[in-house]
Coordinates of C-alpha atoms and ligand atoms in Angstrom, one line a residue:
M380 CA 0.0 0.0 0.0
S381 CA 1.5 3.4 -0.9
F382 CA 0.8 6.6 0.9
K383 CA 1.3 10.1 -0.4
T384 CA 1.7 13.5 1.1
V385 CA -0.4 16.1 -0.8
P386 CA 0.6 19.8 -0.5
T387 CA -2.4 22.0 0.3
T388 CA -3.2 25.5 1.5
P389 CA -5.6 26.7 4.2
I390 CA -9.2 27.0 3.2
A391 CA -11.2 29.8 4.8
G392 CA -14.3 29.2 6.9
Q393 CA -13.4 25.7 8.4
K394 CA -14.5 26.8 11.9
P395 CA -16.7 24.2 13.6
G396 CA -20.0 25.6 14.8
T397 CA -22.5 24.4 17.5
S398 CA -22.0 20.9 16.2
G399 CA -19.0 20.3 14.0
L400 CA -18.3 21.7 10.5
R401 CA -21.5 22.1 8.5
K402 CA -21.5 23.3 4.9
K403 CA -23.3 22.8 1.6
T404 CA -22.5 19.4 0.2
A405 CA -21.0 21.1 -2.9
I406 CA -18.4 22.9 -0.7
F407 CA -17.4 19.6 1.0
R408 CA -16.9 18.1 -2.4
Q409 CA -14.5 20.7 -3.6
P410 CA -11.0 19.2 -4.0
G411 CA -9.1 19.1 -0.7
Y412 CA -12.0 20.5 1.4
L413 CA -12.8 17.3 3.3
E414 CA -9.1 16.2 3.3
N415 CA -7.9 19.5 4.8
F416 CA -10.4 19.3 7.6
V417 CA -9.8 15.7 8.4
Q418 CA -6.1 16.2 8.5
C419 CA -6.7 19.1 10.9
I420 CA -8.8 16.9 13.2
F421 CA -5.8 14.5 13.4
D422 CA -3.2 17.2 13.7
G423 CA -5.2 19.3 16.2
T424 CA -5.6 16.3 18.5
G425 CA -2.0 15.2 18.7
G426 CA -1.9 13.1 15.5
A427 CA -3.5 9.8 14.5
T428 CA -0.5 7.5 15.0
G429 CA -1.4 4.4 16.9
K430 CA -5.0 5.6 17.6
T431 CA -8.3 3.9 17.3
Y432 CA -11.4 5.8 15.9
V433 CA -15.0 5.0 15.3
L434 CA -16.2 6.1 11.9
G435 CA -19.7 6.4 10.5
G436 CA -22.5 8.7 9.3
D437 CA -26.1 9.2 8.7
G438 CA -26.1 7.9 5.1
R439 CA -26.7 11.2 3.4
F440 CA -25.4 12.0 -0.1
F441 CA -21.5 11.9 -0.1
N442 CA -21.4 9.8 3.1
A443 CA -19.9 6.7 1.5
D444 CA -17.4 8.6 -0.5
A445 CA -16.3 10.6 2.5
I446 CA -15.9 7.4 4.6
H447 CA -13.5 6.0 2.0
V448 CA -11.4 9.2 2.0
I449 CA -11.2 9.2 5.8
I450 CA -10.2 5.5 5.9
R451 CA -7.4 6.3 3.4
M452 CA -6.3 9.3 5.5
A453 CA -6.5 7.5 8.8
A454 CA -4.3 4.7 7.4
A455 CA -1.8 7.2 5.9
N456 CA -1.7 9.0 9.2
G457 CA -0.8 5.8 11.1
A458 CA -4.0 5.0 12.9
A459 CA -4.0 1.5 14.5
R460 CA -7.6 0.7 14.1
L461 CA -10.9 2.0 12.7
I462 CA -14.4 0.7 13.7
V463 CA -16.7 1.5 10.8
G464 CA -20.4 1.0 10.6
Q465 CA -21.5 -1.3 7.7
D466 CA -22.2 0.8 4.6
G467 CA -20.8 3.7 6.5
I468 CA -23.9 3.9 8.6
L469 CA -23.8 4.8 12.3
S470 CA -26.2 7.0 14.2
T471 CA -24.6 9.8 16.3
P472 CA -25.6 8.1 19.6
A473 CA -24.3 4.7 18.3
V474 CA -20.9 6.3 17.7
S475 CA -20.9 7.8 21.2
N476 CA -21.6 4.3 22.6
L477 CA -18.9 2.6 20.5
I478 CA -16.3 5.1 21.5
R479 CA -17.0 4.5 25.2
K480 CA -17.5 0.7 25.0
Y481 CA -14.3 0.1 23.0
E482 CA -12.4 2.9 24.7
T483 CA -11.3 4.5 21.5
D484 CA -9.5 7.8 21.1
G485 CA -12.5 9.3 19.5
G486 CA -14.8 9.2 16.5
I487 CA -15.7 11.0 13.3
I488 CA -19.3 11.4 12.4
L489 CA -20.5 12.4 9.0
S490 CA -23.7 14.3 9.3
A491 CA -25.4 17.7 9.1
S492 CA -28.0 16.4 11.5
H493 CA -31.5 17.6 10.8
N494 CA -30.4 19.7 7.8
P495 CA -31.6 18.4 4.4
G496 CA -29.2 16.2 2.5
G497 CA -28.5 15.5 -1.2
E498 CA -26.3 17.1 -3.8
D499 CA -27.8 20.5 -3.1
G500 CA -28.3 19.9 0.6
D501 CA -25.9 20.0 3.5
F502 CA -23.0 17.9 4.7
G503 CA -21.0 17.9 7.9
V504 CA -18.1 16.4 9.9
K505 CA -18.1 16.1 13.7
F506 CA -15.3 14.9 15.9
N507 CA -16.2 13.3 19.2
A508 CA -13.6 12.9 21.9
A509 CA -12.6 9.9 23.9
N510 CA -15.5 10.4 26.4
G511 CA -17.9 9.8 23.5
G512 CA -19.1 13.4 23.4
P513 CA -18.8 16.2 20.9
A514 CA -15.3 17.8 21.0
P515 CA -15.3 20.6 23.6
E516 CA -14.3 24.1 22.5
K517 CA -10.6 23.7 23.4
I518 CA -10.4 20.8 20.9
T519 CA -12.4 22.5 18.2
D520 CA -10.4 25.7 18.6
A521 CA -7.2 23.6 18.2
I522 CA -8.6 22.0 15.0
Y523 CA -9.7 25.4 13.6
A524 CA -6.2 26.8 14.4
R525 CA -4.7 24.0 12.3
T526 CA -7.0 24.7 9.4
Q527 CA -5.5 28.2 9.1
K528 CA -1.9 26.8 8.9
I529 CA -2.2 23.5 7.1
T530 CA 0.4 22.8 4.4
E531 CA -0.2 19.1 3.5
F532 CA -2.3 16.1 4.1
Q533 CA -1.6 12.4 4.1
I534 CA -3.6 9.9 2.2
A535 CA -3.4 6.3 0.9
E536 CA -3.4 6.0 -2.9
A537 CA -6.4 3.7 -2.9
S538 CA -8.8 2.0 -0.5
A539 CA -9.7 -1.6 -1.1
C540 CA -11.8 -1.8 2.1
P541 CA -15.4 -3.1 1.3
I542 CA -17.5 -1.2 3.8
D543 CA -20.6 -3.1 2.7
Q544 CA -19.4 -6.3 4.3
I545 CA -19.1 -7.0 8.0
G546 CA -15.7 -8.3 8.8
Q547 CA -12.0 -7.4 9.5
F548 CA -9.9 -5.8 6.8
S549 CA -6.7 -3.9 6.7
L550 CA -5.2 -1.0 4.8
G551 CA -1.4 -0.8 5.3
A552 CA -0.9 -1.4 9.0
T553 CA -4.4 -0.1 10.0
Q554 CA -7.0 -2.7 11.0
I555 CA -10.5 -1.9 9.9
D556 CA -13.5 -3.6 11.6
V557 CA -16.7 -3.2 9.7
I558 CA -19.5 -3.8 12.2
D559 CA -23.2 -4.2 12.4
P560 CA -24.3 -0.6 13.3
V561 CA -27.2 -1.7 15.5
Q562 CA -26.0 -4.5 17.8
D563 CA -23.9 -2.7 20.4
Y564 CA -26.6 0.0 20.6
E565 CA -29.3 -2.5 21.2
D566 CA -27.2 -4.3 23.9
L567 CA -26.9 -1.0 25.7
M568 CA -30.7 -0.3 25.6
R569 CA -31.4 -3.7 27.0
V570 CA -29.4 -2.8 30.1
L571 CA -31.1 0.5 30.6
F572 CA -34.7 -0.3 30.2
D573 CA -37.4 -2.8 31.2
F574 CA -37.7 -4.6 27.9
A575 CA -40.1 -7.2 29.4
A576 CA -42.6 -4.4 30.4
I577 CA -42.4 -2.8 27.0
Q578 CA -42.9 -6.2 25.3
A579 CA -46.0 -6.7 27.5
L580 CA -47.3 -3.3 26.5
F581 CA -47.2 -4.1 22.8
A582 CA -48.5 -7.6 23.4
G583 CA -51.5 -5.9 25.0
G584 CA -52.4 -4.0 21.8
F585 CA -50.5 -0.7 22.4
R586 CA -49.8 0.9 19.1
I587 CA -46.9 3.2 18.1
C588 CA -46.0 5.2 15.0
F589 CA -42.3 5.9 14.7
D590 CA -41.2 8.1 11.8
A591 CA -37.6 7.6 10.9
M592 CA -37.8 10.3 8.3
H593 CA -35.8 8.3 5.7
A594 CA -32.8 8.8 8.0
V595 CA -30.4 6.8 10.0
T596 CA -32.7 5.6 12.8
G597 CA -34.7 3.4 10.5
P598 CA -32.6 0.3 10.9
Y599 CA -32.3 0.8 14.6
A600 CA -36.0 1.4 15.2
K601 CA -37.0 -1.5 12.9
R602 CA -34.8 -4.0 14.7
I603 CA -35.5 -2.8 18.3
L604 CA -39.1 -1.7 18.2
E605 CA -40.6 -4.1 15.7
G606 CA -38.1 -6.9 16.1
T607 CA -37.1 -7.2 19.8
L608 CA -40.0 -5.4 21.5
G609 CA -42.8 -6.8 19.3
A610 CA -44.4 -3.6 18.0
P611 CA -46.6 -4.5 15.0
V612 CA -44.8 -4.6 11.6
G613 CA -45.3 -1.2 9.9
S614 CA -45.0 0.7 13.2
V615 CA -41.8 2.3 11.9
I616 CA -42.4 4.4 8.8
N617 CA -39.9 5.9 6.3
A618 CA -37.5 3.3 7.7
L619 CA -35.0 3.1 4.8
P620 CA -32.2 5.6 5.0
S621 CA -31.9 7.5 1.7
P622 CA -29.2 9.9 0.5
D623 CA -31.6 12.8 0.3
F624 CA -34.0 11.7 3.1
G625 CA -36.7 11.1 0.6
G626 CA -36.4 14.7 -0.5
G627 CA -37.5 15.8 3.0
H628 CA -36.1 17.7 5.9
P629 CA -35.2 15.2 8.6
D630 CA -36.0 17.5 11.5
P631 CA -38.4 16.0 14.0
N632 CA -40.8 18.8 14.7
P633 CA -44.5 19.4 13.9
V634 CA -43.6 21.3 10.7
W635 CA -41.3 18.8 9.1
A636 CA -42.7 15.5 10.6
H637 CA -46.1 16.2 9.1
E638 CA -46.6 12.6 8.1
L639 CA -46.4 11.6 11.8
V640 CA -48.6 14.5 12.8
S641 CA -51.4 13.4 10.5
A642 CA -51.0 9.7 11.6
M643 CA -51.4 10.9 15.2
S644 CA -54.7 12.7 14.6
G645 CA -58.2 11.4 14.7
P646 CA -59.9 8.7 16.6
D647 CA -57.9 5.8 15.2
A648 CA -54.5 7.3 16.0
P649 CA -51.9 5.1 17.6
D650 CA -51.3 5.5 21.4
F651 CA -47.8 7.0 20.9
G652 CA -46.0 8.8 18.1
A653 CA -42.3 9.6 17.7
A654 CA -39.8 10.8 15.2
S655 CA -36.0 11.1 15.0
D656 CA -33.7 13.2 12.8
G657 CA -31.0 12.7 10.2
D658 CA -28.3 11.3 12.5
G659 CA -30.6 9.9 15.2
D660 CA -29.9 12.1 18.1
R661 CA -33.0 14.2 18.2
N662 CA -36.6 13.1 19.1
M663 CA -40.1 14.3 18.9
I664 CA -42.8 12.8 21.1
M665 CA -46.6 12.8 20.5
G666 CA -49.8 11.3 22.0
K667 CA -53.1 11.2 20.2
D668 CA -53.7 14.7 18.8
T669 CA -51.0 15.9 21.3
F670 CA -47.5 17.2 20.8
V671 CA -45.2 17.1 23.8
T672 CA -42.7 19.9 23.6
P673 CA -39.0 18.8 24.0
S674 CA -39.0 21.0 27.2
D675 CA -42.0 19.3 28.6
S676 CA -40.6 15.9 27.6
L677 CA -37.5 16.6 29.6
A678 CA -39.6 17.6 32.6
L679 CA -41.8 14.6 32.4
L680 CA -38.9 12.1 31.9
T681 CA -37.2 13.6 34.9
A682 CA -40.3 13.2 37.0
H683 CA -40.8 9.5 36.0
A684 CA -37.3 8.2 35.1
H685 CA -37.2 6.1 38.3
L686 CA -39.6 3.7 36.5
A687 CA -36.7 2.6 34.3
P688 CA -34.1 0.3 35.8
A689 CA -31.1 2.5 34.9
Y690 CA -32.4 5.5 36.7
A691 CA -34.1 4.0 39.8
G692 CA -32.5 5.4 42.9
N693 CA -29.7 6.7 40.7
F694 CA -30.5 10.3 39.8
T695 CA -28.0 13.0 40.7
G696 CA -29.2 16.0 38.7
V697 CA -30.6 17.4 35.5
A698 CA -29.3 19.9 33.0
R699 CA -31.0 21.9 30.3
S700 CA -29.7 24.4 27.7
M701 CA -30.5 28.0 28.5
P702 CA -33.3 28.5 25.9
T703 CA -35.0 25.3 27.0
S704 CA -38.1 26.0 29.1
Q705 CA -37.9 26.1 32.8
A706 CA -40.4 23.3 33.2
V707 CA -37.7 20.9 34.4
D708 CA -36.5 23.4 37.0
R709 CA -39.7 22.9 38.9
V710 CA -39.4 19.1 38.8
A711 CA -35.8 19.3 40.0
E712 CA -36.8 21.6 42.8
R713 CA -39.4 19.2 44.0
L714 CA -37.1 16.2 43.7
G715 CA -34.4 18.1 45.6
I716 CA -31.8 17.7 42.8
P717 CA -29.7 20.4 41.1
C718 CA -30.7 21.8 37.7
F719 CA -27.9 23.2 35.5
E720 CA -28.4 25.8 32.8
T721 CA -25.9 25.5 30.0
P722 CA -25.3 27.2 26.6
T723 CA -26.8 25.7 23.5
G724 CA -24.8 22.8 22.3
W725 CA -24.7 19.2 23.6
K726 CA -20.9 19.6 24.2
F727 CA -21.7 21.7 27.3
F728 CA -23.3 18.8 29.1
G729 CA -20.2 16.6 28.7
N730 CA -18.3 17.8 31.9
L731 CA -21.5 17.6 34.0
L732 CA -22.1 14.0 32.8
D733 CA -18.5 13.0 33.3
A734 CA -18.4 14.4 36.8
G735 CA -21.6 12.6 37.7
K736 CA -23.4 15.9 38.4
A737 CA -26.2 15.3 35.8
T738 CA -28.1 12.2 35.0
L739 CA -30.6 13.5 32.3
C740 CA -30.0 16.4 30.0
G741 CA -32.2 18.1 27.4
E742 CA -32.6 20.8 24.9
E743 CA -35.6 22.6 23.4
S744 CA -34.1 21.6 20.0
A745 CA -35.5 18.1 20.4
G746 CA -32.5 16.7 22.1
T747 CA -32.8 14.5 25.2
G748 CA -30.2 12.2 26.7
S749 CA -28.6 10.8 29.8
N750 CA -25.3 9.6 31.3
H751 CA -25.5 6.4 29.2
I752 CA -23.5 8.1 26.5
R753 CA -22.3 11.6 25.8
E754 CA -24.7 12.6 23.0
K755 CA -28.4 13.2 22.8
D756 CA -30.2 10.1 21.8
G757 CA -33.5 10.0 19.8
L758 CA -34.4 6.3 20.1
W759 CA -33.3 6.2 23.8
A760 CA -35.8 8.9 24.5
V761 CA -38.6 6.9 22.8
L762 CA -37.6 3.8 24.8
L763 CA -37.6 5.7 28.1
W764 CA -41.0 7.0 27.3
L765 CA -42.3 3.5 26.4
N766 CA -40.8 2.2 29.6
I767 CA -42.5 4.9 31.7
L768 CA -45.9 4.3 29.9
A769 CA -45.6 0.6 30.4
R770 CA -44.9 0.9 34.1
D771 CA -47.1 3.9 34.9
G772 CA -50.3 2.7 33.2
R773 CA -51.6 6.2 32.2
N774 CA -51.6 7.2 28.6
I775 CA -49.2 10.0 27.5
V776 CA -52.0 12.6 27.1
Q777 CA -53.2 12.0 30.7
L778 CA -49.7 11.9 32.1
Q779 CA -49.0 15.4 30.6
K780 CA -52.2 16.9 31.8
D781 CA -51.6 15.5 35.3
H782 CA -48.1 16.9 35.2
W783 CA -49.3 20.4 34.4
R784 CA -51.9 20.2 37.1
S785 CA -49.2 19.4 39.6
F786 CA -46.3 21.7 38.4
G787 CA -48.0 24.3 36.2
R788 CA -47.5 24.6 32.5
N789 CA -44.7 26.4 30.6
Y790 CA -46.3 27.3 27.3
Y791 CA -43.4 27.3 24.8
S792 CA -42.7 27.9 21.2
R793 CA -39.7 28.8 19.0
H794 CA -39.9 31.3 16.2
D795 CA -37.1 31.0 13.6
Y796 CA -36.3 33.8 11.1
E797 CA -34.2 31.9 8.6
E798 CA -31.5 33.0 6.1
I799 CA -31.5 36.6 7.1
P800 CA -28.5 38.7 6.0
T801 CA -25.8 38.2 8.6
K802 CA -25.4 42.0 9.0
A803 CA -29.0 42.5 9.8
A804 CA -28.9 39.7 12.4
T805 CA -25.8 40.9 14.2
G806 CA -27.2 44.5 14.0
L807 CA -30.3 43.3 15.9
M808 CA -28.4 41.5 18.5
T809 CA -25.9 44.4 19.0
A810 CA -28.8 46.9 19.5
L811 CA -30.6 44.5 21.8
R812 CA -27.5 43.8 23.9
A813 CA -26.9 47.6 24.2
S814 CA -30.4 48.1 25.6
L815 CA -30.2 45.4 28.3
P816 CA -28.9 47.4 31.3
D817 CA -31.9 49.7 31.3
L818 CA -34.7 47.1 30.8
A819 CA -35.5 46.0 34.4
G820 CA -38.7 47.6 35.7
K821 CA -39.9 48.6 32.2
T822 CA -43.0 47.1 30.5
A823 CA -43.2 45.5 27.1
G824 CA -46.3 43.7 25.5
G825 CA -48.0 44.4 28.8
L826 CA -45.4 42.4 30.7
I827 CA -43.3 43.8 33.5
I828 CA -39.5 43.1 32.9
L829 CA -37.8 41.7 36.0
G830 CA -34.3 41.5 34.5
A831 CA -32.3 40.9 31.3
D832 CA -28.8 39.7 30.5
D833 CA -26.6 38.1 27.9
F834 CA -26.1 34.6 29.1
S835 CA -22.6 33.5 30.1
Y836 CA -21.7 30.1 31.6
A837 CA -19.0 29.3 34.0
D838 CA -18.5 25.5 33.8
P839 CA -18.8 24.2 37.3
V840 CA -16.3 21.4 36.6
D841 CA -13.4 23.0 34.8
G842 CA -14.2 26.7 35.4
S843 CA -14.1 27.6 31.7
L844 CA -16.2 30.7 30.8
T845 CA -18.4 30.9 27.7
E846 CA -19.8 34.3 27.1
A847 CA -22.4 36.0 24.8
Q848 CA -24.6 32.9 24.5
G849 CA -27.9 34.7 24.0
V850 CA -30.1 37.3 25.5
R851 CA -32.5 36.4 28.3
I852 CA -35.4 38.7 29.2
R853 CA -37.3 37.6 32.3
F854 CA -40.9 38.8 33.0
E855 CA -42.9 38.9 36.2
G856 CA -44.8 35.6 36.8
G857 CA -42.1 33.3 35.4
S858 CA -42.5 34.1 31.6
R859 CA -39.4 34.7 29.5
V860 CA -38.1 35.4 26.0
V861 CA -34.7 34.4 24.7
L862 CA -33.1 35.6 21.5
R863 CA -29.9 34.1 19.9
L864 CA -28.4 33.4 16.5
S865 CA -28.2 29.8 15.5
G866 CA -24.8 28.1 15.2
T867 CA -25.8 25.4 12.8
G868 CA -27.1 27.1 9.7
T869 CA -25.2 27.1 6.4
Q870 CA -26.7 30.1 4.7
G871 CA -26.9 33.6 6.1
A872 CA -28.0 33.8 9.7
T873 CA -31.0 32.3 11.6
L874 CA -32.5 34.3 14.4
R875 CA -34.1 32.1 17.1
V876 CA -36.8 33.7 19.3
Y877 CA -37.8 31.3 22.2
L878 CA -41.1 32.3 23.8
E879 CA -42.1 30.9 27.2
R880 CA -45.1 31.7 29.4
F881 CA -45.7 30.1 32.8
V882 CA -49.3 29.3 33.9
P883 CA -49.5 28.0 37.5
A884 CA -50.9 24.6 38.5
D885 CA -54.4 25.9 39.0
G886 CA -54.4 28.0 35.8
D887 CA -55.7 27.4 32.3
H888 CA -53.6 24.7 30.6
A889 CA -55.9 24.4 27.5
M890 CA -55.1 27.6 25.6
N891 CA -53.9 27.6 22.0
V892 CA -50.1 27.8 22.4
Q893 CA -49.5 30.8 20.1
D894 CA -52.4 32.7 21.6
A895 CA -51.0 32.0 25.1
L896 CA -47.6 33.3 24.0
S897 CA -48.8 36.4 22.0
P898 CA -48.0 38.9 24.8
V899 CA -44.4 37.4 25.0
L900 CA -44.1 37.7 21.2
A901 CA -45.3 41.3 21.3
A902 CA -42.7 42.1 24.0
A903 CA -40.0 40.5 21.9
E904 CA -41.0 42.6 18.9
T905 CA -41.0 45.8 21.0
L906 CA -37.6 45.1 22.6
A907 CA -35.7 43.6 19.7
Q908 CA -37.4 45.4 16.7
I909 CA -37.4 42.2 14.8
S910 CA -39.4 43.4 11.8
H911 CA -37.3 46.6 11.5
H912 CA -34.0 44.7 11.4
T913 CA -35.1 41.6 9.4
G914 CA -37.8 43.1 7.2
R915 CA -40.0 40.2 8.1
D916 CA -43.3 40.5 9.9
K917 CA -43.4 36.9 11.0
A918 CA -41.1 33.9 11.5
D919 CA -40.4 31.4 8.7
V920 CA -40.7 28.4 10.9
I921 CA -42.7 28.2 14.1
T922 CA -42.4 25.1 16.3
Ligands
LIG1780 C1 -27.0 20.9 17.4 C2 -26.5 20.8 18.8 C3 -27.6 21.1 19.8 C4 -28.3 22.4 19.5 C5 -28.8 22.4 18.1 C6 -29.3 23.7 17.6 O1 -27.9 19.8 17.3 O2 -25.9 19.6 19.1 O3 -27.0 21.2 21.1 O4 -29.3 22.7 20.4 O5 -27.7 22.1 17.2 O6 -28.3 24.7 17.6 P1 -28.5 26.1 17.0 O7 -29.7 26.7 17.8 O8 -27.2 26.8 17.3 O9 -28.9 26.0 15.5 P2 -27.8 18.8 16.1 O10 -28.9 17.8 16.3 O11 -28.0 19.7 14.9 O12 -26.5 18.2 16.2

């Protein structure tokens, strides 16, 4: 096998965002683009010599080609071993599990998550560290620094590794294990959950619709839900991963998962509905004619996790990203456990999980997970829900109503203004930030402002400080609006406006969500002048 050293020059813009490097697929296919970034992952983490990595992706367009390039580069850089999912397929949570189980030095995941795929869609590369979690900022900063100085990359002339066959292969001195993508993940789920109770639930006629959105969770959900747990065949829809996700947008929310939403409406709807995203780390949960917001899901799971074997008597704390609603805070308070508020980005949960300070973590962006791995995990969330429903006996709609009656309801919605000019978006945020010191005591949208700040996070484990993570404006009565710019878009800027209104336990929990939130939206418009800066009078996507 011959290896070559290819001279190259730095490529601008290879700075990892909220979750790895995400760009248009066409950009990643430019000569040297992927190679430069992968070489910088190796160089920025002390070199690949003698190391073991997990490698896989969500099956989107360019996935298999990129896998072959990375295998050739890892071999040329002296890696000892690669663990690769068959056909280049591995969900993000499955990668996290494999890194931890086989104690590898890290993993490379090819995905742009919930962003559309295909030739004109998006592609992405994420590096996960030896704890199984997304690389923390000190690592992504080191990788980015290398991208600005790179002069050459190493690559094998050719790859003869057949990734479509399970087995052991080699390229030069590098051992390549092509594995079944599902088995290790299923083994882990068996340890965490009461599979017998879930099997009994399905045997009793319980019906589920799981929408894999033509993305990576299809094979996992088919095998575990329909195979092992006995859900009726056909319970998993859109189960075959396709390079362009069936032409869809693999983002599990009521807008993009409309097939699931219509399946869950009407008298003959299944008892439980769920969807997952491109790379399998996000989840969406539904009951008959009912959507459970990710924030409420985190609160409910925290309140009932003791019904699953892995979390019974073994719950140290909970963490949520800052824009996630404060519903879980009330549960944590009642349980007498700490609740941490972190910046957006799963990587910020890593230290809390490693230090045993948090057991469950969640984000408004449809991510929920636990200390079982270091990523959010879509199918895990579905299984925890099923475990709870099987052991509790109530249906999901009743469980949610009872929860609000006990804790109060945090009405919640996110309004996204997409692809706005970057200058307009930063102009809005700069003006808003400048206004913060004078807001306390003022009124907006009929709501009295208690306080406002630009969120900064001092990590309680390593003391690192992360600043300017989004503007929080708190109103009297527990309501709130948060504004920040997305870190995962690939075109222009996306302004996210997170609206939250708290209604106490004895209040009205049956309002239309957008109606309930209209005073908070009015306040956001007054304070941030959204239409003035963006030229839009309403959000593009409301979830
Ligand atoms: C990523 C991160 C999440 C984050 C989400 C949205 O998710 O892992 O922590 O909440 O992006 O980020 P933003 O609001 O900056 O667009 P995923 O599923 O895309 O990897």
